[in-house]
mmCIF file of C-alpha atoms in Angstrom:
data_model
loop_
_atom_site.group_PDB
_atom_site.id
_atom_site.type_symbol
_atom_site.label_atom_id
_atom_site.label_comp_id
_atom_site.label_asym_id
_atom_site.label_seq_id
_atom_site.Cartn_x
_atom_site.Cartn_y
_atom_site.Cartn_z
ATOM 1 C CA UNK A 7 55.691 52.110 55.237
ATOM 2 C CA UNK A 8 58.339 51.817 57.580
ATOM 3 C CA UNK A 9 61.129 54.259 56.546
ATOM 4 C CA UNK A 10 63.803 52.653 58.568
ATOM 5 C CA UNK A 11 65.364 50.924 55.454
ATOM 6 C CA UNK A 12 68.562 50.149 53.996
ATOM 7 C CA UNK A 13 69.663 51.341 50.532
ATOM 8 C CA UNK A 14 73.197 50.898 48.923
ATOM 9 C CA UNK A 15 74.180 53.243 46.774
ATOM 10 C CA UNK A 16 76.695 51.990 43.795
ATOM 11 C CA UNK A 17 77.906 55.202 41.906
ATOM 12 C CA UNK A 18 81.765 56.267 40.271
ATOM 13 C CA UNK A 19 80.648 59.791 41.025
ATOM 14 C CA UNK A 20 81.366 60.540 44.714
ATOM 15 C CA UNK A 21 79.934 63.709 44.520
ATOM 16 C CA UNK A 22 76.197 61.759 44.372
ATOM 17 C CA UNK A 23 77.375 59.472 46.939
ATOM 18 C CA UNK A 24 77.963 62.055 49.867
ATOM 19 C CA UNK A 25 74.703 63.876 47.948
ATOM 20 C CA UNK A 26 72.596 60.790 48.244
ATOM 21 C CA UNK A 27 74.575 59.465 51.599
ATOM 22 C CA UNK A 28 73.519 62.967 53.196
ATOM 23 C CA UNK A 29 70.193 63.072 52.085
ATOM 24 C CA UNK A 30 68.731 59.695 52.414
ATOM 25 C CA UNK A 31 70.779 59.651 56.153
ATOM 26 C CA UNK A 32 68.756 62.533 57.201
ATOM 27 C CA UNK A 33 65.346 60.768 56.061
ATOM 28 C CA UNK A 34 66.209 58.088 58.218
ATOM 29 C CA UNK A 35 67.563 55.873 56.041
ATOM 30 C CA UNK A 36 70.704 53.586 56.957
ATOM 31 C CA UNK A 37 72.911 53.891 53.575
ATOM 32 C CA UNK A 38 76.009 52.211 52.180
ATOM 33 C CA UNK A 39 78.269 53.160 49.697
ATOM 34 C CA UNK A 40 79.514 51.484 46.664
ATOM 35 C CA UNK A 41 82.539 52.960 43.612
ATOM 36 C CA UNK A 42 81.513 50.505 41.628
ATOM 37 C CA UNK A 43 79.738 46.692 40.715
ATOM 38 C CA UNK A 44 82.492 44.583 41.931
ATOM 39 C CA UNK A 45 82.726 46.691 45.335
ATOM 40 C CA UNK A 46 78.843 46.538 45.578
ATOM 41 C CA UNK A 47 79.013 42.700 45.268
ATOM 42 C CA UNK A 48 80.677 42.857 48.455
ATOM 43 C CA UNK A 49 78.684 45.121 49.993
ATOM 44 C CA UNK A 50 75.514 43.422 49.310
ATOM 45 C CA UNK A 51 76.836 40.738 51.574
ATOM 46 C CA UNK A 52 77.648 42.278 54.382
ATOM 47 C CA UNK A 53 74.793 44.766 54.406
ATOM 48 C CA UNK A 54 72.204 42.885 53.266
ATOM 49 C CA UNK A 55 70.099 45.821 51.443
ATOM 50 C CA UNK A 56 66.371 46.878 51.072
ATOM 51 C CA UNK A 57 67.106 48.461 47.610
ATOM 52 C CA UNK A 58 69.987 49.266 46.039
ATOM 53 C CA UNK A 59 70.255 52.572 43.888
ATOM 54 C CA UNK A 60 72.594 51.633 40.981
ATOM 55 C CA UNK A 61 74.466 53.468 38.189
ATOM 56 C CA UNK A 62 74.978 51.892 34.909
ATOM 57 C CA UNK A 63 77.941 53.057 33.425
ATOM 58 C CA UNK A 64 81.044 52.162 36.000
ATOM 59 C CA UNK A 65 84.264 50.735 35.841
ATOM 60 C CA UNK A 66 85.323 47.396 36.495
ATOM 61 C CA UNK A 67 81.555 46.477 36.311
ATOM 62 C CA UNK A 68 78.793 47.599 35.226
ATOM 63 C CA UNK A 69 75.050 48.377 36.672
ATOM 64 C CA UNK A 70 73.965 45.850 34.351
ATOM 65 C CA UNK A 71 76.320 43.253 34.840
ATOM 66 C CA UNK A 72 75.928 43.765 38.516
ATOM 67 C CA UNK A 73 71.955 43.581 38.188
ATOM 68 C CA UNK A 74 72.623 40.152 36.100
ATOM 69 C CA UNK A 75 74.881 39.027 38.858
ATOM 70 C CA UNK A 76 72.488 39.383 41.454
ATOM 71 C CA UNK A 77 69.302 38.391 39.597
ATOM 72 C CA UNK A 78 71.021 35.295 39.370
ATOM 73 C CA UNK A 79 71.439 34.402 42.898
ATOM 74 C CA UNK A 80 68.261 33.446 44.596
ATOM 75 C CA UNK A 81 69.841 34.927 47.836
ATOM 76 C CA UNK A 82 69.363 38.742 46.303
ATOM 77 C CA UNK A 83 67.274 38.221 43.208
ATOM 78 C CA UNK A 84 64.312 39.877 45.111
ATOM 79 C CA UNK A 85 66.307 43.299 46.338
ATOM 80 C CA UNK A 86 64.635 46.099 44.169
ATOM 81 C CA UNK A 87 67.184 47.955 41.821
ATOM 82 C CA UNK A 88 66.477 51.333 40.967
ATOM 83 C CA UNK A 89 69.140 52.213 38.136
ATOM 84 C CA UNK A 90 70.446 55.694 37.368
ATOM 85 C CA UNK A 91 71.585 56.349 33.701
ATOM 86 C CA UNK A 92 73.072 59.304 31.062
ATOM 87 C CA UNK A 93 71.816 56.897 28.100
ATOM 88 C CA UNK A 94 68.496 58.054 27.430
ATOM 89 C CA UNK A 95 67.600 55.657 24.610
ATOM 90 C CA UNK A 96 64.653 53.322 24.840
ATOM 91 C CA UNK A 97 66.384 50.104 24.134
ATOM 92 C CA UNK A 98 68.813 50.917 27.374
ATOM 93 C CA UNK A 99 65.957 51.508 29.205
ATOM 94 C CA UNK A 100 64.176 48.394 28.214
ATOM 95 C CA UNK A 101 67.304 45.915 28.440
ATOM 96 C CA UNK A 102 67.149 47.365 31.967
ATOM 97 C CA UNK A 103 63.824 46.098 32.508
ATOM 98 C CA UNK A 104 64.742 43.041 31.172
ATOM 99 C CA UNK A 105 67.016 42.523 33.489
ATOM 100 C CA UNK A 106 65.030 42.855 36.381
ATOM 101 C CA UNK A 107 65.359 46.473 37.384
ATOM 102 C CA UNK A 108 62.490 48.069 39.109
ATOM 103 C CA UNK A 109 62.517 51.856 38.022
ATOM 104 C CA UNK A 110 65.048 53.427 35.919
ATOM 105 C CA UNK A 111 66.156 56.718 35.903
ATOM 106 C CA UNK A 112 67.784 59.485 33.635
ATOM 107 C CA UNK A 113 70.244 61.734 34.408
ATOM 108 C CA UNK A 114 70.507 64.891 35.493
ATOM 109 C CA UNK A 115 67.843 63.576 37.920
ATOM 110 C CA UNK A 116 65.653 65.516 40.905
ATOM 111 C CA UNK A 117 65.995 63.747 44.207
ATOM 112 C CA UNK A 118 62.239 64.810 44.844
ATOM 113 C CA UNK A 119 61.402 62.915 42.035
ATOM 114 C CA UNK A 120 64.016 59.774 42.976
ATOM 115 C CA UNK A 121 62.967 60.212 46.911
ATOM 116 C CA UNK A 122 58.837 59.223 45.811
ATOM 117 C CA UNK A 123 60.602 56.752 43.036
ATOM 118 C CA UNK A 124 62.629 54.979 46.186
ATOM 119 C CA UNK A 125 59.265 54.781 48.537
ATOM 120 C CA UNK A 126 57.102 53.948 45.656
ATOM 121 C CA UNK A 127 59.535 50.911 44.754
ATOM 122 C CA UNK A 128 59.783 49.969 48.488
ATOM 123 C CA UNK A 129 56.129 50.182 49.156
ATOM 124 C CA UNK A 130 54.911 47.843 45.928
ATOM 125 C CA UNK A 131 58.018 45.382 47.512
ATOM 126 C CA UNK A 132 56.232 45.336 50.639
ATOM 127 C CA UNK A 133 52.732 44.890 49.157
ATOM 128 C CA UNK A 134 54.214 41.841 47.160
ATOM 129 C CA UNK A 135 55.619 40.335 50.813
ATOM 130 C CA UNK A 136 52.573 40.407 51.832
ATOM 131 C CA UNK A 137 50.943 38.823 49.394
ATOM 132 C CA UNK A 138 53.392 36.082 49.403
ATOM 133 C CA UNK A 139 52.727 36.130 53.069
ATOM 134 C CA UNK A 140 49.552 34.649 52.314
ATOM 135 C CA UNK A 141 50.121 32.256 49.561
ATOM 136 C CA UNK A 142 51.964 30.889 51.483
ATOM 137 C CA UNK A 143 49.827 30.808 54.131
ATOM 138 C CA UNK A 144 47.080 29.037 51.532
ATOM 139 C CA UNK A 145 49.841 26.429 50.762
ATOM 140 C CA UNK A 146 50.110 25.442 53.914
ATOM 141 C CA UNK A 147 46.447 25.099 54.564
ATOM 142 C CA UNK A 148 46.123 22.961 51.342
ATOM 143 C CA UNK A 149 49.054 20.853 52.388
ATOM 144 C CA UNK A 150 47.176 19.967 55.634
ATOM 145 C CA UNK A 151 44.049 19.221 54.305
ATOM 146 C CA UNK A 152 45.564 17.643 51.477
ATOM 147 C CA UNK A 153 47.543 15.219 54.336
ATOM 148 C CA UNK A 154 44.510 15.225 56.781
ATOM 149 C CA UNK A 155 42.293 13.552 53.847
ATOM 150 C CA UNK A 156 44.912 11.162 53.263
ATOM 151 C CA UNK A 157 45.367 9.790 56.791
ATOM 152 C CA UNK A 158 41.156 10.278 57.615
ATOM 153 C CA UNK A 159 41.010 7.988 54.686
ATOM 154 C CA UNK A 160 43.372 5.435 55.926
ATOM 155 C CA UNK A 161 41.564 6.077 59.246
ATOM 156 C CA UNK A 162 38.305 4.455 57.717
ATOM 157 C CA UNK A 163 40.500 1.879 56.207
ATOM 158 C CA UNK A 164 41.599 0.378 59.191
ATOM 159 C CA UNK A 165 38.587 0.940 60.836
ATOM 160 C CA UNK A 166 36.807 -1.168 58.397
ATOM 161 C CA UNK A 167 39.583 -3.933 58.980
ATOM 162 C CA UNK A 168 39.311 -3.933 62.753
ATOM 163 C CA UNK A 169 35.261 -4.342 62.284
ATOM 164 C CA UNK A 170 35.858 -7.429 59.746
ATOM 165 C CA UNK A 171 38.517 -8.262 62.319
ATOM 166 C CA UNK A 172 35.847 -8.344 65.586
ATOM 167 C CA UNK A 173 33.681 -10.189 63.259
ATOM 168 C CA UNK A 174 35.214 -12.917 62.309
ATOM 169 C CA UNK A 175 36.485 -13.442 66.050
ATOM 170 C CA UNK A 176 32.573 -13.452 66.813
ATOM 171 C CA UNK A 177 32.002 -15.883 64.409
ATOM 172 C CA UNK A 178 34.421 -18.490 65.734
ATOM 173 C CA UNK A 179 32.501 -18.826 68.868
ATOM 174 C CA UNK A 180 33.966 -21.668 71.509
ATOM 175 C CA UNK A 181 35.457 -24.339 68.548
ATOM 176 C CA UNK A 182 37.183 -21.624 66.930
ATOM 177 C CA UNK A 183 41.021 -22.384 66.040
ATOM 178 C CA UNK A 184 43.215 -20.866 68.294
ATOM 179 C CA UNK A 185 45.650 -20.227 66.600
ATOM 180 C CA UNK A 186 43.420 -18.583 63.979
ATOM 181 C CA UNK A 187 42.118 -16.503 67.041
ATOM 182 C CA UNK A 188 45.652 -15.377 68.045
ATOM 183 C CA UNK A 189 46.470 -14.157 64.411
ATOM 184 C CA UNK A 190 43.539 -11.966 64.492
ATOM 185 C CA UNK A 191 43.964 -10.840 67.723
ATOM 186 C CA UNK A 192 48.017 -9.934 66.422
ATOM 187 C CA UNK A 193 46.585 -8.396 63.947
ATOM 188 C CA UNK A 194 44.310 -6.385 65.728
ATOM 189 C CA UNK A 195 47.353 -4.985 67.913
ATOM 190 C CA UNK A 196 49.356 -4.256 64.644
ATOM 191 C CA UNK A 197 46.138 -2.070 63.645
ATOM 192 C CA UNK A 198 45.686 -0.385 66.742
ATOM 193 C CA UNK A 199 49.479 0.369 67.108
ATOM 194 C CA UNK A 200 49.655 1.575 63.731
ATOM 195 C CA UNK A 201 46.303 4.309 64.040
ATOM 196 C CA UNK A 202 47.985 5.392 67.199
ATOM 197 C CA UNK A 203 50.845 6.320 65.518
ATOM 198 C CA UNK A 204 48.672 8.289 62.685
ATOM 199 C CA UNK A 205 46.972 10.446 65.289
ATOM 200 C CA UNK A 206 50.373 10.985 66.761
ATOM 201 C CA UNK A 207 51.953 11.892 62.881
ATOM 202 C CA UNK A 208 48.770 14.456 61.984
ATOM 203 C CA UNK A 209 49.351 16.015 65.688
ATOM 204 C CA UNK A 210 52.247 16.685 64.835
ATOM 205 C CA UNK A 211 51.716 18.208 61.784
ATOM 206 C CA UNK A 212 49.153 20.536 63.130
ATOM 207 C CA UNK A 213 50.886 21.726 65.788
ATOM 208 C CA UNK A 214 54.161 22.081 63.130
ATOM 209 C CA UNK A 215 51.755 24.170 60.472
ATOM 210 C CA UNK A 216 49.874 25.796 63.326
ATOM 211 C CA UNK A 217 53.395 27.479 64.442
ATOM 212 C CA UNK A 218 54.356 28.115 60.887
ATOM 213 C CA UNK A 219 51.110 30.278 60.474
ATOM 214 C CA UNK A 220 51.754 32.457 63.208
ATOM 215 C CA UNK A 221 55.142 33.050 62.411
ATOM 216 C CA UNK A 222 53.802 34.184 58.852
ATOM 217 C CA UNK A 223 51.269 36.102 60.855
ATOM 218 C CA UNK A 224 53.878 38.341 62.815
ATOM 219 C CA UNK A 225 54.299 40.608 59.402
ATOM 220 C CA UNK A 226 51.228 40.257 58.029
ATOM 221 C CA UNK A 227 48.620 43.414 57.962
ATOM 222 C CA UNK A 228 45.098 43.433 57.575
ATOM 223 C CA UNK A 229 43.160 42.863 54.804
ATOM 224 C CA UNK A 230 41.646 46.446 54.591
ATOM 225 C CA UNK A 231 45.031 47.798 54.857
ATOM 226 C CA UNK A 232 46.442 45.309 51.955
ATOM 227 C CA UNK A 233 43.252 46.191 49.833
ATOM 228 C CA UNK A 234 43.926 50.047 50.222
ATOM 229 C CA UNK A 235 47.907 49.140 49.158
ATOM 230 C CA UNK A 236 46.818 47.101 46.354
ATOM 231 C CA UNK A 237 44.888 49.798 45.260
ATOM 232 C CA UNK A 238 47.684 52.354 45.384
ATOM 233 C CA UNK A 239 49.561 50.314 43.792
ATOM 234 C CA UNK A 240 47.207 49.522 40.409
ATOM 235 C CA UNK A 241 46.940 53.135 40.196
ATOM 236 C CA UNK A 242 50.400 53.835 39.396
ATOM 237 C CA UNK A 243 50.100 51.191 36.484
#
């Protein structure tokens, strides 16, 4: 996991924040501070967080109004919240889940124990990227074949019409009506014009999804390495 990651910190207490600032800082992280919800809604912003280490009870707003605040916007709904807490009561803990925190934890905490909470979080983030990486990646390729089966059988159609087309020509022969002649032959150019323009339409949409998967591709890791995550990750469960 790449430890070069963002976390704001949303706390009243400022003696965690220059604990946690100082800490996290010297594990490489790039950290932000927050007093309270309504400053951290302005801080998510700007900073743009990978995880945001939240307390619950704050003035002006809470960690759980905040949490509801930004669950609600699809632009943030996927940062992971890790919430600190004094209220050590199971319903608290569970409305927090509900919510759509990722971890909770209750105070007086170890920061050995909320350093492996923070990577573990991070890590099963990542491991969810990537498999969204490639559903996506599977939607695409179902979108294509879906709209190369389409046009392939459109294809046939018009092929069929340009033989019936040829035929009846042939069958006309020298006392043919010419102006019967001319309509098929109007025809035929309205066919040919119109398959060009299919081959140029699917081109284009191959070359469009081909460019799509690679840019998917940039983050993606292997297969081994995903299976080895995903099986870190179903042994926490």
């Amino acid at each position: 996991m790449n430890i070069q990651k963002k976390i704001l910190i949303v706390d009243d207490d400022k003696v965690n924040l220059e604990f946690f600032q100082l800490m996290l800082s010297k594990l490489g992280f790039t950290v932000e501070q927050a007093n309270d919800g309504l400053e951290a809604m302005g801080k998510l912003k700007k900073f743009h967080p990978d995880l945001v280490l939240l307390d619950n009870v704050m003035p002006r707003m809470s960690g759980w109004e905040f949490t509801k605040n930004i669950k609600a916007d699809p632009k943030y709904r996927n940062i992971p919240i890790i919430m600190f807490s004094a209220l050590d009561d199971v319903k608290d803990k569970l409305a927090g889940f509900e919510l759509g925190v990722d971890d909770y934890i209750t105070k007086p905490f170890n920061f050995a124990e909320v350093l492996a909470r923070i990577k573990a979080v991070l890590r099963n983030r990542e491991l969810f990227a990537q498999i969204a990486v490639r559903e996506s990646r599977l939607s695409l390729a179902e979108d294509l074949n879906r709209d190369m089966k389409l046009i392939l059988s459109d294809f046939a159609k018009s092929i069929d019409d340009l033989d019936s087309a040829v035929a009846l020509i042939q069958s006309g022969g020298k006392g043919s009506d010419q102006k019967a002649l001319a309509k098929l032959t109007g025809d035929l150019q309205v066919k040919t014009q119109k398959v060009r323009r299919q081959v140029a339409e699917l081109d284009a949409r191959i070359e469009k999804t081909t460019l799509e998967w690679e840019d998917l591709k940039k983050n993606e890791i292997g297969l081994s390495t995903l299976e080895t995550e995903i099986r870190k990750f179903l042994s926490q469960e």
